[in-house]
Short mmCIF file of C-alpha atoms in Angstrom, two decimals:
data_model
loop_
_atom_site.label_atom_id
_atom_site.label_comp_id
_atom_site.label_asym_id
_atom_site.label_seq_id
_atom_site.Cartn_x
_atom_site.Cartn_y
_atom_site.Cartn_z
CA MET U 1 -2.79 7.06 3.34
CA PRO U 2 -3.31 8.57 -0.10
CA LYS U 3 -5.96 7.11 -2.39
CA ILE U 4 -3.64 6.07 -5.16
CA ALA U 5 -6.59 5.23 -7.30
CA ASP U 6 -7.04 9.05 -7.66
CA TYR U 7 -3.57 9.41 -9.16
CA GLU U 8 -2.97 9.64 -12.88
CA LEU U 9 -0.45 8.49 -15.49
CA TRP U 10 -0.70 10.49 -18.63
CA PHE U 11 -0.49 8.47 -21.81
CA VAL U 12 1.56 10.51 -24.28
CA THR U 13 2.07 9.53 -27.91
CA GLY U 14 4.74 11.05 -30.15
CA SER U 15 4.39 11.57 -33.95
CA GLN U 16 4.94 14.38 -36.40
CA HIS U 17 3.10 16.58 -38.98
CA LEU U 18 4.63 14.93 -42.01
CA TYR U 19 2.27 11.94 -41.99
CA GLY U 20 -0.78 14.18 -42.62
CA ALA U 21 -4.10 14.60 -40.98
CA GLU U 22 -5.57 11.12 -41.72
CA THR U 23 -2.60 9.28 -40.29
CA LEU U 24 -2.45 11.43 -37.17
CA LYS U 25 -6.22 10.91 -36.64
CA GLN U 26 -5.58 7.18 -36.79
CA VAL U 27 -2.64 7.49 -34.37
CA ALA U 28 -4.96 9.32 -31.91
CA VAL U 29 -7.64 6.59 -32.28
CA ASP U 30 -5.14 3.77 -31.64
CA SER U 31 -3.49 5.58 -28.73
CA THR U 32 -6.86 6.22 -27.12
CA GLU U 33 -7.67 2.53 -27.29
CA ILE U 34 -4.33 1.55 -25.67
CA ALA U 35 -4.81 4.10 -22.99
CA LYS U 36 -8.30 2.88 -22.19
CA ALA U 37 -7.08 -0.75 -21.97
CA LEU U 38 -4.30 0.24 -19.59
CA ASP U 39 -6.73 2.26 -17.53
CA ALA U 40 -8.98 -0.74 -17.25
CA SER U 41 -6.23 -3.07 -16.25
CA ALA U 42 -6.43 -4.50 -12.69
CA ALA U 43 -2.62 -4.55 -12.67
CA ILE U 44 -2.41 -0.73 -12.83
CA PRO U 45 -3.72 0.83 -9.67
CA VAL U 46 -3.92 4.40 -10.97
CA ASN U 47 -5.90 6.15 -13.77
CA VAL U 48 -4.27 6.15 -17.21
CA VAL U 49 -5.37 9.29 -19.07
CA PHE U 50 -5.02 9.79 -22.84
CA LYS U 51 -3.42 13.10 -23.90
CA PRO U 52 -3.48 14.55 -27.41
CA VAL U 53 -0.75 13.33 -29.78
CA LEU U 54 2.49 15.37 -29.65
CA VAL U 55 3.73 16.53 -33.09
CA SER U 56 5.94 19.61 -32.36
CA PRO U 57 8.35 21.12 -29.83
CA ASP U 58 5.68 23.42 -28.56
CA SER U 59 3.22 20.65 -27.98
CA VAL U 60 5.79 18.66 -25.98
CA SER U 61 6.72 21.74 -23.82
CA GLU U 62 3.06 22.49 -23.12
CA LEU U 63 2.35 18.91 -22.08
CA VAL U 64 5.31 18.92 -19.73
CA ARG U 65 4.26 22.18 -18.10
CA ALA U 66 0.76 20.84 -17.62
CA ALA U 67 2.10 17.60 -16.08
CA ASN U 68 4.44 19.41 -13.75
CA ASN U 69 1.60 21.50 -12.45
CA ALA U 70 -0.99 18.82 -12.14
CA PRO U 71 -0.84 17.33 -8.58
CA GLN U 72 -2.86 14.23 -9.59
CA CYS U 73 -0.39 13.46 -12.39
CA ILE U 74 2.40 11.20 -10.98
CA GLY U 75 4.10 10.43 -14.28
CA LEU U 76 4.04 9.87 -18.03
CA ILE U 77 3.65 6.83 -20.25
CA THR U 78 5.45 7.71 -23.48
CA TRP U 79 5.16 5.85 -26.80
CA CYS U 80 5.87 6.71 -30.39
CA HIS U 81 3.32 5.09 -32.72
CA THR U 82 5.15 6.53 -35.72
CA PHE U 83 8.53 8.24 -36.06
CA SER U 84 8.78 11.20 -33.71
CA PRO U 85 11.86 13.35 -34.22
CA SER U 86 13.58 13.49 -30.86
CA LYS U 87 14.92 17.04 -31.10
CA MET U 88 11.32 18.23 -30.68
CA TRP U 89 11.36 16.59 -27.18
CA ILE U 90 14.45 18.31 -25.85
CA ASN U 91 13.11 21.55 -24.40
CA GLY U 92 10.21 19.76 -22.76
CA LEU U 93 12.13 16.88 -21.30
CA LYS U 94 14.73 19.29 -19.94
CA HIS U 95 11.98 20.66 -17.64
CA LEU U 96 10.13 17.45 -16.87
CA GLN U 97 9.69 16.99 -13.11
CA LYS U 98 7.56 13.84 -13.18
CA PRO U 99 8.86 10.32 -13.67
CA ALA U 100 8.21 8.40 -16.91
CA VAL U 101 7.91 4.95 -18.31
CA HIS U 102 8.75 4.43 -21.98
CA LEU U 103 6.35 1.82 -23.37
CA HIS U 104 7.89 0.17 -26.40
CA THR U 105 4.91 -1.48 -28.04
CA GLN U 106 2.90 -1.20 -31.24
CA TYR U 107 -0.77 -1.08 -31.87
CA ASN U 108 -0.88 -4.35 -33.88
CA ARG U 109 0.51 -7.45 -32.46
CA ASP U 110 1.09 -9.35 -35.74
CA ILE U 111 2.32 -8.36 -39.19
CA PRO U 112 -0.57 -8.58 -41.69
CA TRP U 113 1.39 -10.73 -44.08
CA ALA U 114 -0.96 -10.63 -47.09
CA SER U 115 -1.89 -6.93 -46.97
CA ILE U 116 1.09 -5.11 -45.51
CA ASP U 117 2.12 -2.06 -47.60
CA MET U 118 3.97 1.22 -47.11
CA ASP U 119 0.94 2.95 -45.57
CA PHE U 120 0.80 0.36 -42.94
CA MET U 121 4.62 0.62 -42.37
CA ASN U 122 4.47 4.38 -41.99
CA LEU U 123 1.69 4.22 -39.38
CA ASN U 124 3.04 1.23 -37.40
CA GLN U 125 6.68 2.01 -36.92
CA ALA U 126 7.25 2.08 -33.16
CA ALA U 127 10.30 -0.14 -33.74
CA HIS U 128 11.69 2.87 -35.54
CA GLY U 129 10.17 5.78 -33.60
CA ASP U 130 10.88 4.46 -30.16
CA ARG U 131 14.59 4.09 -30.92
CA GLU U 132 14.70 7.75 -31.84
CA HIS U 133 12.72 8.62 -28.70
CA GLY U 134 14.98 6.52 -26.51
CA PHE U 135 18.08 8.18 -27.76
CA ILE U 136 17.06 11.63 -26.55
CA TRP U 137 16.31 10.33 -23.07
CA SER U 138 19.80 8.81 -23.02
CA ARG U 139 21.38 11.82 -24.57
CA LEU U 140 19.85 14.04 -21.87
CA ARG U 141 20.86 11.48 -19.15
CA LEU U 142 17.29 11.24 -17.91
CA PRO U 143 16.11 8.24 -15.78
CA ARG U 144 13.06 6.34 -16.87
CA LYS U 145 11.72 2.78 -17.08
CA VAL U 146 11.51 0.93 -20.37
CA VAL U 147 8.83 -1.60 -20.78
CA VAL U 148 8.92 -3.78 -24.02
CA GLY U 149 6.03 -6.01 -25.24
CA TYR U 150 2.48 -6.03 -26.60
CA TRP U 151 0.26 -3.63 -24.69
CA GLN U 152 -2.50 -6.30 -24.12
CA GLU U 153 -0.13 -8.77 -22.44
CA ALA U 154 -0.48 -9.16 -18.66
CA LYS U 155 3.28 -8.97 -18.01
CA VAL U 156 3.49 -5.61 -19.81
CA GLN U 157 0.63 -4.20 -17.79
CA GLU U 158 2.12 -5.61 -14.54
CA LYS U 159 5.41 -3.77 -15.29
CA ILE U 160 3.54 -0.55 -15.79
CA GLY U 161 1.68 -1.29 -12.61
CA ALA U 162 4.93 -1.67 -10.68
CA PHE U 163 5.99 1.75 -12.01
CA ALA U 164 2.70 3.26 -11.06
CA ARG U 165 3.13 2.09 -7.45
CA ALA U 166 6.59 3.43 -7.31
CA ALA U 167 5.55 6.74 -8.81
CA SER U 168 2.64 6.98 -6.30
CA ALA U 169 5.08 6.61 -3.42
CA TRP U 170 7.36 9.23 -4.99
CA ALA U 171 4.38 11.60 -5.23
CA ASP U 172 3.52 10.93 -1.66
CA TRP U 173 7.09 11.85 -0.50
CA GLN U 174 6.92 15.31 -2.06
CA ASP U 175 6.42 17.86 0.67
CA ALA U 176 5.88 15.02 3.23
CA LYS U 177 6.69 15.70 6.92
CA PHE U 178 8.19 13.15 9.37
CA ALA U 179 8.36 13.85 13.09
CA ARG U 180 11.22 12.83 15.29
CA PHE U 181 10.11 12.40 18.91
CA GLY U 182 13.51 12.58 20.56
CA ASP U 183 16.79 12.42 18.67
CA ASN U 184 18.84 9.62 17.17
CA MET U 185 20.08 6.88 19.53
CA ARG U 186 23.40 8.06 20.91
CA GLU U 187 26.55 7.07 19.12
CA VAL U 188 24.69 5.08 16.37
CA ALA U 189 25.83 5.91 12.85
CA VAL U 190 23.67 4.10 10.29
CA THR U 191 20.37 5.51 11.53
CA GLU U 192 21.69 9.00 11.23
CA GLY U 193 22.27 10.93 8.05
CA ASP U 194 22.06 14.26 6.27
CA LYS U 195 18.47 15.44 6.59
CA VAL U 196 19.09 18.47 4.43
CA SER U 197 20.45 16.29 1.57
CA ALA U 198 17.45 14.01 1.98
CA GLN U 199 14.99 16.90 1.68
CA PHE U 200 16.84 18.15 -1.41
CA LYS U 201 16.89 14.69 -2.99
CA PHE U 202 13.54 13.23 -1.90
CA GLY U 203 11.26 16.17 -1.16
CA TYR U 204 10.39 15.27 2.45
CA ALA U 205 11.30 17.15 5.63
CA VAL U 206 12.40 15.54 8.92
CA ASN U 207 12.25 17.73 12.03
CA TYR U 208 12.60 17.21 15.79
CA HIS U 209 9.60 17.64 18.04
CA PRO U 210 10.11 17.69 21.90
CA MET U 211 8.62 14.87 23.92
CA GLY U 212 7.07 17.54 26.15
CA ASP U 213 4.88 18.76 23.20
CA LEU U 214 3.75 15.20 22.51
CA VAL U 215 3.07 14.36 26.18
CA LYS U 216 0.89 17.46 26.51
CA VAL U 217 -1.29 16.14 23.74
CA ILE U 218 -1.27 12.61 25.21
CA ASN U 219 -2.37 13.78 28.67
CA ALA U 220 -5.23 15.80 27.27
CA PHE U 221 -7.44 12.77 26.45
CA SER U 222 -10.17 11.85 28.75
CA GLU U 223 -10.84 8.51 30.46
CA LYS U 224 -13.93 8.07 28.33
CA GLU U 225 -11.94 8.33 25.12
CA ILE U 226 -9.48 5.80 26.48
CA ASP U 227 -12.34 3.52 27.41
CA ARG U 228 -13.58 3.50 23.85
CA LEU U 229 -10.19 2.63 22.36
CA VAL U 230 -9.58 -0.11 24.97
CA ALA U 231 -12.95 -1.61 23.93
CA GLU U 232 -11.75 -1.59 20.37
CA TYR U 233 -8.56 -3.41 21.51
CA GLU U 234 -10.67 -6.06 23.28
CA ASP U 235 -12.77 -6.64 20.13
CA SER U 236 -9.72 -6.87 17.87
CA TYR U 237 -7.17 -8.91 19.73
CA ASP U 238 -6.81 -11.94 22.04
CA ILE U 239 -6.21 -10.42 25.45
CA THR U 240 -5.44 -12.20 28.69
CA SER U 241 -7.87 -11.58 31.53
CA ASP U 242 -5.46 -9.55 33.56
CA LEU U 243 -5.14 -6.90 30.85
CA ARG U 244 -8.85 -6.54 30.25
CA SER U 245 -10.72 -3.56 31.54
CA ASN U 246 -11.44 -5.19 34.86
CA GLY U 247 -8.11 -7.01 35.18
CA SER U 248 -5.28 -6.40 37.62
CA ARG U 249 -2.97 -5.02 34.98
CA ALA U 250 -5.53 -3.10 32.90
CA SER U 251 -3.58 0.15 33.45
CA LEU U 252 -0.76 -1.08 31.18
CA VAL U 253 -3.16 -1.34 28.22
CA ARG U 254 -4.83 1.98 29.10
CA GLU U 255 -1.48 3.63 29.01
CA GLN U 256 -0.82 2.47 25.45
CA ALA U 257 -4.32 3.67 24.49
CA ARG U 258 -3.55 7.08 25.87
CA ILE U 259 -0.22 7.17 23.94
CA GLU U 260 -1.94 6.07 20.73
CA LEU U 261 -4.67 8.73 20.99
CA GLY U 262 -2.08 11.40 21.64
CA MET U 263 0.27 10.31 18.86
CA ARG U 264 -2.47 9.89 16.35
CA SER U 265 -3.84 13.39 17.16
CA PHE U 266 -0.42 14.99 17.02
CA LEU U 267 0.39 13.31 13.61
CA GLN U 268 -2.99 14.20 12.12
CA ASP U 269 -2.99 17.76 13.25
CA GLY U 270 0.57 18.28 12.03
CA GLY U 271 -0.02 16.62 8.71
CA PHE U 272 2.84 14.09 9.39
CA LYS U 273 3.15 10.89 7.39
CA GLY U 274 5.50 9.11 9.81
CA PHE U 275 7.47 9.40 13.03
CA THR U 276 10.37 8.07 14.99
CA THR U 277 10.81 7.41 18.74
CA THR U 278 13.81 6.42 20.84
CA PHE U 279 13.91 4.64 24.28
CA GLU U 280 16.59 7.17 25.25
CA ASP U 281 13.97 9.93 25.34
CA LEU U 282 10.77 8.84 27.06
CA TRP U 283 10.29 12.06 29.06
CA GLY U 284 6.76 12.08 30.53
CA LEU U 285 5.74 8.58 29.30
CA GLU U 286 5.04 5.60 31.55
CA GLN U 287 5.90 3.17 28.78
CA LEU U 288 7.87 2.90 25.61
CA PRO U 289 5.28 3.18 22.84
CA GLY U 290 4.57 -0.39 21.59
CA LEU U 291 0.92 -1.15 20.75
CA ALA U 292 0.41 2.51 19.80
CA VAL U 293 3.24 2.42 17.29
CA GLN U 294 2.06 -0.93 15.89
CA ARG U 295 -1.40 0.37 15.26
CA LEU U 296 -0.24 3.64 13.74
CA MET U 297 1.89 1.66 11.27
CA ALA U 298 -1.13 -0.48 10.49
CA SER U 299 -2.94 2.85 9.60
CA GLY U 300 -0.21 3.66 7.02
CA TYR U 301 2.26 5.78 9.02
CA GLY U 302 5.97 5.31 8.49
CA PHE U 303 7.97 4.44 11.55
CA GLY U 304 11.58 4.18 12.61
CA ALA U 305 12.92 3.19 16.04
CA GLU U 306 15.86 4.94 17.74
CA GLY U 307 15.39 7.98 15.61
CA ASP U 308 15.79 6.13 12.33
CA TRP U 309 14.17 8.67 10.06
CA LYS U 310 15.41 7.03 6.83
CA THR U 311 13.64 3.74 7.52
CA CYS U 312 10.58 5.70 8.71
CA ALA U 313 10.28 7.51 5.37
CA LEU U 314 11.10 4.33 3.42
CA LEU U 315 8.44 2.38 5.28
CA ARG U 316 5.83 5.05 4.45
CA ALA U 317 6.85 4.72 0.76
CA LEU U 318 6.37 0.93 0.87
CA LYS U 319 2.97 1.39 2.61
CA VAL U 320 1.86 3.52 -0.32
CA MET U 321 3.32 1.13 -2.90
CA SER U 322 1.56 -1.89 -1.38
CA THR U 323 -1.94 -0.28 -1.48
CA GLY U 324 -4.41 -2.97 -2.49
CA LEU U 325 -1.83 -5.78 -2.66
CA LYS U 326 -1.92 -9.03 -0.69
CA GLY U 327 0.55 -9.09 2.21
CA GLY U 328 1.65 -6.62 4.89
CA THR U 329 4.55 -4.16 5.41
CA SER U 330 6.41 -3.40 8.57
CA PHE U 331 9.37 -1.87 10.25
CA MET U 332 11.79 -4.70 10.95
CA GLU U 333 15.19 -5.60 12.35
CA ASP U 334 17.49 -8.50 11.71
CA TYR U 335 17.69 -9.62 15.35
CA THR U 336 19.43 -12.97 15.69
CA TYR U 337 20.52 -16.03 13.57
CA HIS U 338 19.83 -19.79 13.65
CA LEU U 339 23.14 -20.99 12.27
CA ASP U 340 22.32 -24.70 11.96
CA PRO U 341 24.07 -25.85 8.74
CA ALA U 342 20.98 -27.85 7.83
CA ASN U 343 18.59 -24.89 8.27
CA PRO U 344 20.22 -21.47 8.54
CA CYS U 345 17.72 -18.62 8.99
CA VAL U 346 17.18 -15.17 10.41
CA LEU U 347 14.88 -14.21 13.25
CA GLY U 348 13.47 -10.78 12.59
CA ALA U 349 11.71 -8.76 15.26
CA HIS U 350 12.07 -5.62 17.35
CA MET U 351 11.59 -4.61 20.99
CA LEU U 352 7.92 -3.91 20.38
CA GLU U 353 7.28 -2.15 17.07
CA VAL U 354 6.29 -4.69 14.36
CA CYS U 355 3.16 -3.85 12.28
CA PRO U 356 0.20 -6.25 12.65
CA SER U 357 -0.36 -6.11 8.84
CA ILE U 358 2.13 -8.97 8.60
CA ALA U 359 0.44 -11.14 11.22
CA SER U 360 -0.46 -14.73 10.19
CA ALA U 361 -3.33 -14.95 12.72
CA LYS U 362 -5.21 -12.79 15.22
CA PRO U 363 -2.53 -11.03 17.25
CA LYS U 364 -2.33 -11.47 21.03
CA LEU U 365 -2.26 -8.35 23.24
CA GLU U 366 0.31 -8.90 25.97
CA ALA U 367 2.37 -6.86 28.46
CA HIS U 368 5.86 -7.97 29.56
CA PRO U 369 9.02 -6.38 31.13
CA LEU U 370 11.33 -4.67 28.67
CA GLY U 371 14.96 -4.70 29.69
CA ILE U 372 15.68 -1.26 28.23
CA GLY U 373 14.32 2.32 28.68
CA GLY U 374 13.56 1.96 32.45
CA LYS U 375 9.82 2.27 32.18
CA HIS U 376 6.73 0.16 33.08
CA ASP U 377 5.93 -3.10 31.18
CA PRO U 378 4.73 -1.97 27.82
CA ALA U 379 1.70 -3.57 26.14
CA ARG U 380 2.30 -4.89 22.63
CA LEU U 381 0.88 -7.25 20.03
CA VAL U 382 2.51 -10.60 19.66
CA PHE U 383 2.23 -12.72 16.48
CA ASN U 384 4.07 -14.72 13.77
CA THR U 385 4.37 -13.89 10.09
CA PRO U 386 3.08 -16.14 7.34
CA ALA U 387 5.39 -18.07 5.12
CA GLY U 388 6.03 -16.70 1.58
CA PRO U 389 8.34 -14.32 -0.41
CA ALA U 390 9.22 -10.93 0.99
CA VAL U 391 11.74 -8.17 0.65
CA GLY U 392 13.89 -6.27 3.20
CA ALA U 393 14.95 -2.81 2.11
CA SER U 394 17.44 -0.30 3.61
CA LEU U 395 17.99 3.33 2.62
CA ILE U 396 21.57 4.24 3.29
CA ASP U 397 23.33 7.73 3.36
CA LEU U 398 26.79 7.18 1.98
CA GLY U 399 27.80 10.81 2.20
CA ASN U 400 28.02 11.50 -1.55
CA ARG U 401 24.82 9.69 -2.44
CA PHE U 402 21.93 7.58 -1.17
CA ARG U 403 21.73 3.87 -1.76
CA LEU U 404 18.66 1.66 -1.76
CA LEU U 405 19.64 -1.86 -0.75
CA VAL U 406 17.08 -4.63 -1.26
CA ASN U 407 17.34 -8.35 -0.24
CA ASP U 408 14.91 -10.97 -1.52
CA LEU U 409 13.71 -13.15 1.38
CA GLU U 410 11.72 -16.37 1.79
CA VAL U 411 9.73 -16.24 5.03
CA ILE U 412 9.34 -19.66 6.69
CA ASP U 413 7.36 -21.07 9.58
CA PRO U 414 9.58 -21.21 12.71
CA PRO U 415 10.84 -24.80 13.12
CA HIS U 416 10.11 -24.65 16.89
CA ALA U 417 7.82 -22.67 19.14
CA MET U 418 9.31 -19.74 21.05
CA PRO U 419 6.86 -19.32 24.00
CA LYS U 420 9.16 -17.05 26.03
CA LEU U 421 9.81 -14.53 23.23
CA PRO U 422 7.16 -11.84 23.87
CA VAL U 423 7.40 -9.88 20.66
CA ALA U 424 6.07 -10.07 17.10
CA GLN U 425 8.39 -12.00 14.89
CA ALA U 426 9.24 -13.17 11.37
CA MET U 427 11.65 -15.92 10.42
CA TRP U 428 13.23 -16.03 6.90
CA LYS U 429 15.90 -17.37 4.66
CA PRO U 430 17.64 -14.56 2.87
CA LEU U 431 18.55 -15.27 -0.78
CA PRO U 432 20.81 -16.53 -2.18
CA THR U 433 22.01 -18.04 1.15
CA LEU U 434 22.28 -16.63 4.66
CA GLU U 435 26.14 -16.50 4.38
CA GLU U 436 26.16 -14.76 0.99
CA SER U 437 23.29 -12.50 1.79
CA CYS U 438 24.76 -11.28 5.03
CA ALA U 439 28.17 -10.75 3.50
CA CYS U 440 26.71 -8.65 0.69
CA TRP U 441 24.51 -6.67 3.03
CA ILE U 442 27.48 -5.83 5.23
CA TYR U 443 29.72 -4.97 2.17
CA ALA U 444 26.93 -2.60 0.98
CA GLY U 445 26.59 -0.83 4.37
CA GLY U 446 23.00 -1.96 4.97
CA ALA U 447 21.35 -0.95 8.24
CA HIS U 448 20.16 -3.33 10.90
CA HIS U 449 16.66 -1.74 10.47
CA THR U 450 14.69 -2.52 7.38
CA ALA U 451 11.35 -1.90 5.71
CA PHE U 452 9.99 -5.38 5.41
CA SER U 453 7.16 -6.28 2.98
CA GLN U 454 5.33 -9.34 1.69
CA ALA U 455 3.51 -7.19 -0.81
CA VAL U 456 6.13 -4.97 -2.49
CA THR U 457 8.52 -6.55 -4.91
CA GLY U 458 12.14 -5.79 -6.00
CA GLU U 459 10.89 -4.50 -9.39
CA ILE U 460 8.72 -1.79 -7.65
CA LEU U 461 11.69 -0.76 -5.47
CA GLU U 462 14.07 -0.68 -8.42
CA ASP U 463 11.54 1.63 -10.20
CA PHE U 464 11.34 3.78 -7.13
CA ALA U 465 15.17 4.08 -7.08
CA THR U 466 15.16 4.99 -10.68
CA ILE U 467 12.57 7.69 -10.17
CA ALA U 468 14.53 9.05 -7.20
CA ASP U 469 17.73 8.82 -9.25
CA ILE U 470 19.63 6.96 -6.49
CA GLU U 471 21.76 3.84 -6.48
CA TYR U 472 19.91 0.54 -6.40
CA VAL U 473 21.60 -2.55 -5.15
CA SER U 474 19.84 -5.96 -5.14
CA ILE U 475 20.77 -9.13 -3.23
CA ASN U 476 18.78 -12.03 -4.82
CA ALA U 477 18.87 -15.65 -5.86
CA LYS U 478 21.51 -14.93 -8.62
CA THR U 479 23.81 -12.77 -6.43
CA ASP U 480 27.47 -13.81 -6.31
CA VAL U 481 29.59 -12.15 -3.54
CA THR U 482 32.68 -11.61 -5.69
CA GLU U 483 30.70 -10.00 -8.52
CA PHE U 484 28.56 -8.04 -5.95
CA LYS U 485 31.82 -6.50 -4.49
CA LYS U 486 32.97 -5.57 -8.05
CA ASP U 487 29.59 -3.88 -8.65
CA LEU U 488 29.91 -1.83 -5.49
CA ARG U 489 33.39 -0.70 -6.48
CA LEU U 490 32.17 0.22 -9.93
CA GLY U 491 29.34 2.18 -8.30
CA GLU U 492 31.86 4.17 -6.30
CA VAL U 493 33.69 5.10 -9.57
CA TYR U 494 30.50 5.96 -11.34
CA TYR U 495 29.22 8.30 -8.59
CA ALA U 496 32.61 9.87 -8.16
CA LEU U 497 32.89 10.68 -11.82
CA SER U 498 29.24 11.74 -12.42
CA ARG U 499 28.50 13.69 -9.25
CA GLY U 500 31.71 14.23 -7.27
CA TRP U 501 32.72 13.18 -3.86
CA ALA U 502 31.13 14.69 -0.74
CA ILE U 503 33.43 17.01 1.15
#
């Protein structure tokens, strides 16, 4: 996982030469104070770095070149303390490759009623300058986030923090590599997509790696190395006696340890940030990877089952976004419904691969038959998920564009125990209701796989979609199915007119 605390947002203030040296000096002093306050805010997980005040086209272009070439810089915070003629921003913004948030604030919170004069007005005119600045972003059709409010307010800092998390995930995607062990599950459409378009749009590469290459690495680990990892399992999880080192089925756990060691080594050596597997290609493996995948996700790797590389990449992004936040993030699947009119809800799970970061208590390590894949009983962690708000997100390839679909969820405690269900699980009520949520999800083409998180919010994901310049569609407490369908149709028109249909 990247250390997002090492990333930087550059605080950039716009002004102009007409105000004179004294005014520009005060602009710099005030801007430095705001930047330092934002940098100290616990709500903003990255460094906020003050940059010299911009007063000319050359200074804007120079700043943009420096930002584009600075790997630690993940974006800009722009603000116009005074009036800043927007034509001077054109050449720089045309070449900007980093995301930006436009902070519409002012240094002073209140008008000094008794002493206000024209000198004060000329200095403190963000209400004027930011409108000019906002125009040029719109005129250039450039995506950005606009945050309005006093810079010392918690809600303003939280909105910038959400942007910082989204920008961190975007930076992590650039030049990322995701490995596909095996191909897509045969005849499945939604988990497929155009990997070339994805690399062009998002910056990451997805490539196939033969199972034979992975198995060679898996089989190279010694019994002593497996012993050490099994001992870690026994310290970390509740394990039945038959699966412990001296138990009758200890070999099932040892096999997952061998798989984990091999996968982790392969991913580390290759510089990968995530991976996919499929039960239709398990050549050389005794089990479908279960525990191994769960623990790799807990380490920050993205994952997608059945070759689902889009969810794999999206999960990695959510892992980065959630750094330092309370709550876990996991690969997930809407598995089955409880359609009791008095308590409709969704049971989310997967065959094996749910991340223990979302566990409500110490997970149990178990091994059970798996009615798919034709392999030995795979070991896996079994647990429930704590109640509370969450999101489920799906990245969809629609041919002419990508869509990020997000549903707000309310995770609940299962109304009854499920002692015969041997997988990790989460139960939730999707907003606004199960019927409306599911209808909207299906109208929007959402996948059955999702990136599920009790840490990441819809605001962070909307910021991420803005940075990526892709369609964002939200299903939430205010969603109306009829209006939702209209919005989808309007989206089709917008993307057809602005970017053209795929051929």
